[in-house]
């Protein structure tokens, strides 16, 4: 199986922590040059220090807020000019929990800008490098909510579905150029976001932290929460030459929690 990413360059968003950090490390292990993107310069520096380095590998950081789409586009354009990118990992913190009918329109607009619009401007700036290489991988780290909406995450459910539709459309448009566009759907994974969701549910239901965790795990056949590295392994595979014929898919890494067949 060909998993070699030597001489490929990956831009990994949300790389200061969690699944983004784990994905950057896994891609570097396969030989890719890595540019890390997030808001936290301190977090980026910590991830940068963890990246494996083979002889000749180049790793760097971009510190920018995904909501600042004009700045994001400018930095991505500069990155393309200096070191063309063939792999784009779209990953950003999820919207705050809450019921959809109570969400202000501004919350939906901000979520759409942070996720769909940010992904769009990055793709447009980096696409020439993918086409020139005859090789491109776009992987969106989103949520199992695109298969089964999650209670209490109304804005997130909405924008994740929009991202999945964005990816499916691009898969058809870019497939002839040797570019694949896929979605990875993490289930309950040990990240800061999972901890915030647990705390919110505990406060709303006046339950203990452990009780909320156990109620969530009752729906997971694997009987445990996932590790970011387990999701990152799927991300890295989809970026590899071995995954060239996988395009336009949404693949869950959720311990079997999602019951739907589609």
Coordinates of C-alpha atoms in Angstrom, one line a residue:
X1 CA 0.0 0.0 0.0
X2 CA 1.4 3.4 -1.0
X3 CA 1.1 5.8 1.8
X4 CA 4.2 7.9 0.9
X5 CA 3.7 11.6 1.1
X6 CA 7.3 12.6 0.5
X7 CA 7.6 15.8 -1.5
X8 CA 3.9 16.7 -0.8
X9 CA 3.0 19.8 1.2
X10 CA 0.0 19.8 3.6
X11 CA -1.7 22.8 5.1
X12 CA -3.4 21.7 8.3
X13 CA -6.0 24.0 9.8
X14 CA -6.8 24.0 13.5
X15 CA -3.4 22.4 14.1
X16 CA -2.8 23.9 17.6
X17 CA -4.7 21.1 19.4
X18 CA -6.8 18.0 19.2
X19 CA -7.5 16.3 15.9
X20 CA -5.8 19.0 13.9
X21 CA -2.6 18.5 15.8
X22 CA -2.8 14.7 15.6
X23 CA -3.4 14.9 11.8
X24 CA -0.4 17.2 11.2
X25 CA 1.8 14.7 13.1
X26 CA 0.5 11.7 11.2
X27 CA 1.0 13.4 7.8
X28 CA 4.5 14.4 8.8
X29 CA 5.2 10.8 9.7
X30 CA 4.3 9.9 6.1
X31 CA 6.8 12.3 4.8
X32 CA 4.8 15.4 4.0
X33 CA 6.0 19.0 4.6
X34 CA 3.6 20.6 7.0
X35 CA 2.3 24.1 7.4
X36 CA 0.3 24.5 10.6
X37 CA -2.6 27.0 10.8
X38 CA -4.5 28.2 13.9
X39 CA -5.1 31.3 16.0
X40 CA -2.8 30.4 18.9
X41 CA 0.8 31.0 18.2
X42 CA 1.8 29.3 21.4
X43 CA -0.3 26.2 20.4
X44 CA 1.2 26.2 16.9
X45 CA 4.7 26.4 18.3
X46 CA 4.0 23.4 20.5
X47 CA 2.7 21.3 17.6
X48 CA 5.6 22.4 15.4
X49 CA 8.0 21.0 18.1
X50 CA 6.3 17.7 17.9
X51 CA 6.4 17.2 14.2
X52 CA 8.6 14.3 12.9
X53 CA 11.3 15.5 10.6
X54 CA 13.1 13.5 7.9
X55 CA 16.0 15.0 6.0
X56 CA 14.7 17.7 3.7
X57 CA 11.3 18.1 5.3
X58 CA 10.1 21.7 5.8
X59 CA 7.6 22.6 8.5
X60 CA 6.1 26.1 9.2
X61 CA 3.2 27.9 10.8
X62 CA 0.6 30.4 9.8
X63 CA -1.1 32.3 12.7
X64 CA -4.5 33.6 11.6
X65 CA -8.2 33.5 12.6
X66 CA -10.4 31.5 10.2
X67 CA -13.0 34.2 10.5
X68 CA -10.6 36.7 8.9
X69 CA -11.2 35.4 5.4
X70 CA -9.5 38.3 3.6
X71 CA -6.3 37.8 5.7
X72 CA -6.6 34.0 5.3
X73 CA -6.8 34.3 1.5
X74 CA -3.8 36.6 1.4
X75 CA -1.6 34.3 3.5
X76 CA -2.7 31.3 1.5
X77 CA -1.8 33.1 -1.7
X78 CA 1.6 33.9 -0.3
X79 CA 2.0 30.2 0.8
X80 CA 1.1 29.0 -2.7
X81 CA 3.7 31.3 -4.3
X82 CA 6.5 30.2 -2.0
X83 CA 5.7 26.5 -1.4
X84 CA 2.7 25.1 -3.4
X85 CA 0.3 22.9 -1.4
X86 CA -1.2 19.6 -2.5
X87 CA -3.1 18.6 0.7
X88 CA -5.6 20.8 2.5
X89 CA -7.0 19.8 5.8
X90 CA -10.0 21.9 6.7
X91 CA -10.6 21.8 10.4
X92 CA -11.9 24.5 12.8
X93 CA -13.5 24.7 16.2
X94 CA -17.2 24.0 16.3
X95 CA -19.9 26.5 17.0
X96 CA -21.2 26.9 20.6
X97 CA -23.8 24.4 21.7
X98 CA -27.5 25.5 21.7
X99 CA -30.9 24.8 20.1
X100 CA -31.2 25.9 16.5
X101 CA -34.5 27.7 16.9
X102 CA -32.9 29.9 19.6
X103 CA -29.8 30.8 17.5
X104 CA -29.4 34.4 16.3
X105 CA -28.9 34.8 12.5
X106 CA -25.5 36.3 13.3
X107 CA -24.4 32.9 14.8
X108 CA -25.3 31.1 11.6
X109 CA -23.5 33.7 9.5
X110 CA -20.3 33.5 11.7
X111 CA -20.3 29.7 11.5
X112 CA -20.8 29.7 7.8
X113 CA -17.9 32.2 7.3
X114 CA -15.6 30.2 9.7
X115 CA -16.2 26.9 8.0
X116 CA -17.6 27.1 4.5
X117 CA -16.2 30.5 3.4
X118 CA -12.8 29.8 5.0
X119 CA -12.6 26.5 3.2
X120 CA -13.6 28.2 -0.1
X121 CA -10.9 30.9 0.0
X122 CA -8.2 28.4 1.0
X123 CA -9.2 26.1 -1.9
X124 CA -9.2 28.9 -4.4
X125 CA -5.7 30.0 -3.4
X126 CA -4.2 26.5 -3.3
X127 CA -6.0 24.8 -6.2
X128 CA -3.4 25.9 -8.8
X129 CA -0.7 24.0 -6.9
X130 CA -2.8 20.9 -6.8
X131 CA -3.6 21.1 -10.5
X132 CA 0.1 21.7 -11.4
X133 CA 1.1 18.6 -9.4
X134 CA -1.7 16.5 -10.9
X135 CA -2.4 15.6 -7.2
X136 CA -4.7 17.1 -4.7
X137 CA -6.3 16.0 -1.4
X138 CA -8.9 18.0 0.4
X139 CA -10.1 16.5 3.7
X140 CA -12.8 18.2 5.8
X141 CA -12.9 17.2 9.5
X142 CA -16.5 17.8 10.3
X143 CA -19.0 15.7 12.3
X144 CA -21.2 12.6 12.4
X145 CA -24.1 15.1 12.5
X146 CA -24.1 15.1 8.7
X147 CA -25.6 11.6 9.1
X148 CA -27.5 12.0 12.3
X149 CA -28.0 15.6 13.7
X150 CA -26.8 15.9 17.3
X151 CA -29.2 17.3 19.9
X152 CA -28.2 20.6 21.3
X153 CA -25.8 21.4 18.5
X154 CA -28.2 23.2 16.1
X155 CA -25.8 25.7 14.5
X156 CA -23.1 23.1 14.2
X157 CA -25.4 20.5 12.6
X158 CA -26.4 23.1 10.0
X159 CA -23.0 24.3 9.0
X160 CA -21.5 20.8 9.0
X161 CA -24.1 19.7 6.5
X162 CA -23.3 22.7 4.3
X163 CA -19.6 21.7 4.4
X164 CA -20.5 18.2 3.4
X165 CA -22.5 19.5 0.4
X166 CA -19.6 21.8 -0.5
X167 CA -17.3 18.8 -0.6
X168 CA -19.6 16.5 -2.6
X169 CA -20.0 19.2 -5.2
X170 CA -16.3 19.8 -5.5
X171 CA -15.6 16.1 -5.7
X172 CA -17.4 16.0 -9.0
X173 CA -15.8 19.2 -10.3
X174 CA -12.2 18.4 -9.4
X175 CA -12.0 14.7 -9.8
X176 CA -10.8 14.9 -13.4
X177 CA -7.8 16.9 -12.2
X178 CA -6.6 14.1 -9.9
X179 CA -8.0 15.9 -6.8
X180 CA -10.2 14.2 -4.2
X181 CA -12.5 15.9 -1.7
X182 CA -13.7 13.9 1.3
X183 CA -15.1 14.3 4.8
X184 CA -14.0 12.7 8.0
X185 CA -16.7 12.5 10.7
X186 CA -15.3 12.1 14.2
X187 CA -17.5 10.7 16.8
X188 CA -17.1 11.3 20.5
X189 CA -13.3 12.0 20.6
X190 CA -11.3 13.1 23.6
X191 CA -10.8 16.8 22.7
X192 CA -11.4 20.1 24.4
X193 CA -14.7 20.4 22.4
X194 CA -16.0 17.1 23.8
X195 CA -15.2 18.3 27.3
X196 CA -17.2 21.5 26.7
X197 CA -20.1 19.6 25.4
X198 CA -20.1 17.3 28.5
X199 CA -20.0 20.3 30.8
X200 CA -22.8 22.0 29.0
X201 CA -25.0 18.9 29.2
X202 CA -24.2 18.4 32.8
X203 CA -25.2 21.9 33.7
X204 CA -28.4 21.8 31.7
X205 CA -29.5 18.5 33.2
X206 CA -28.1 19.1 36.6
X207 CA -26.1 15.8 36.2
X208 CA -22.6 14.9 37.2
X209 CA -19.8 15.0 34.7
X210 CA -19.4 11.2 34.9
X211 CA -23.1 10.6 34.4
X212 CA -23.1 12.6 31.2
X213 CA -20.1 10.7 29.9
X214 CA -21.7 7.4 30.7
X215 CA -24.9 8.4 28.9
X216 CA -22.9 9.3 25.8
X217 CA -20.9 6.1 25.9
X218 CA -24.1 4.0 26.1
X219 CA -24.6 4.8 22.4
X220 CA -21.1 3.8 21.4
X221 CA -20.6 0.1 20.6
X222 CA -16.8 0.4 21.2
X223 CA -17.6 1.5 24.8
X224 CA -15.1 4.3 24.9
X225 CA -14.3 7.8 23.5
X226 CA -12.0 8.0 20.6
X227 CA -8.4 9.3 20.6
X228 CA -7.5 12.1 18.2
X229 CA -4.8 9.9 16.7
X230 CA -7.3 7.4 15.6
X231 CA -9.2 10.0 13.6
X232 CA -5.8 11.4 12.3
X233 CA -5.0 7.9 10.9
X234 CA -8.1 8.1 8.7
X235 CA -7.2 11.6 7.6
X236 CA -3.7 10.6 6.6
X237 CA -4.9 7.6 4.7
X238 CA -7.3 9.7 2.6
X239 CA -4.4 12.0 1.8
X240 CA -2.2 9.2 0.5
X241 CA -1.8 7.8 -3.0
X242 CA -3.5 4.7 -1.8
X243 CA -6.8 6.6 -1.5
X244 CA -6.8 8.0 -5.0
X245 CA -10.2 6.4 -5.9
X246 CA -12.0 7.5 -2.8
X247 CA -13.8 10.7 -3.6
X248 CA -16.9 12.6 -2.4
X249 CA -17.3 10.4 0.7
X250 CA -18.1 11.1 4.3
X251 CA -16.5 8.5 6.5
X252 CA -17.2 8.2 10.2
X253 CA -14.6 7.4 12.9
X254 CA -17.0 7.0 15.7
X255 CA -16.7 3.5 17.3
X256 CA -20.0 2.5 15.6
X257 CA -22.2 5.1 17.2
X258 CA -24.0 6.2 14.0
X259 CA -26.7 3.7 13.1
X260 CA -27.7 5.0 9.7
X261 CA -26.7 3.1 6.6
X262 CA -26.2 6.1 4.3

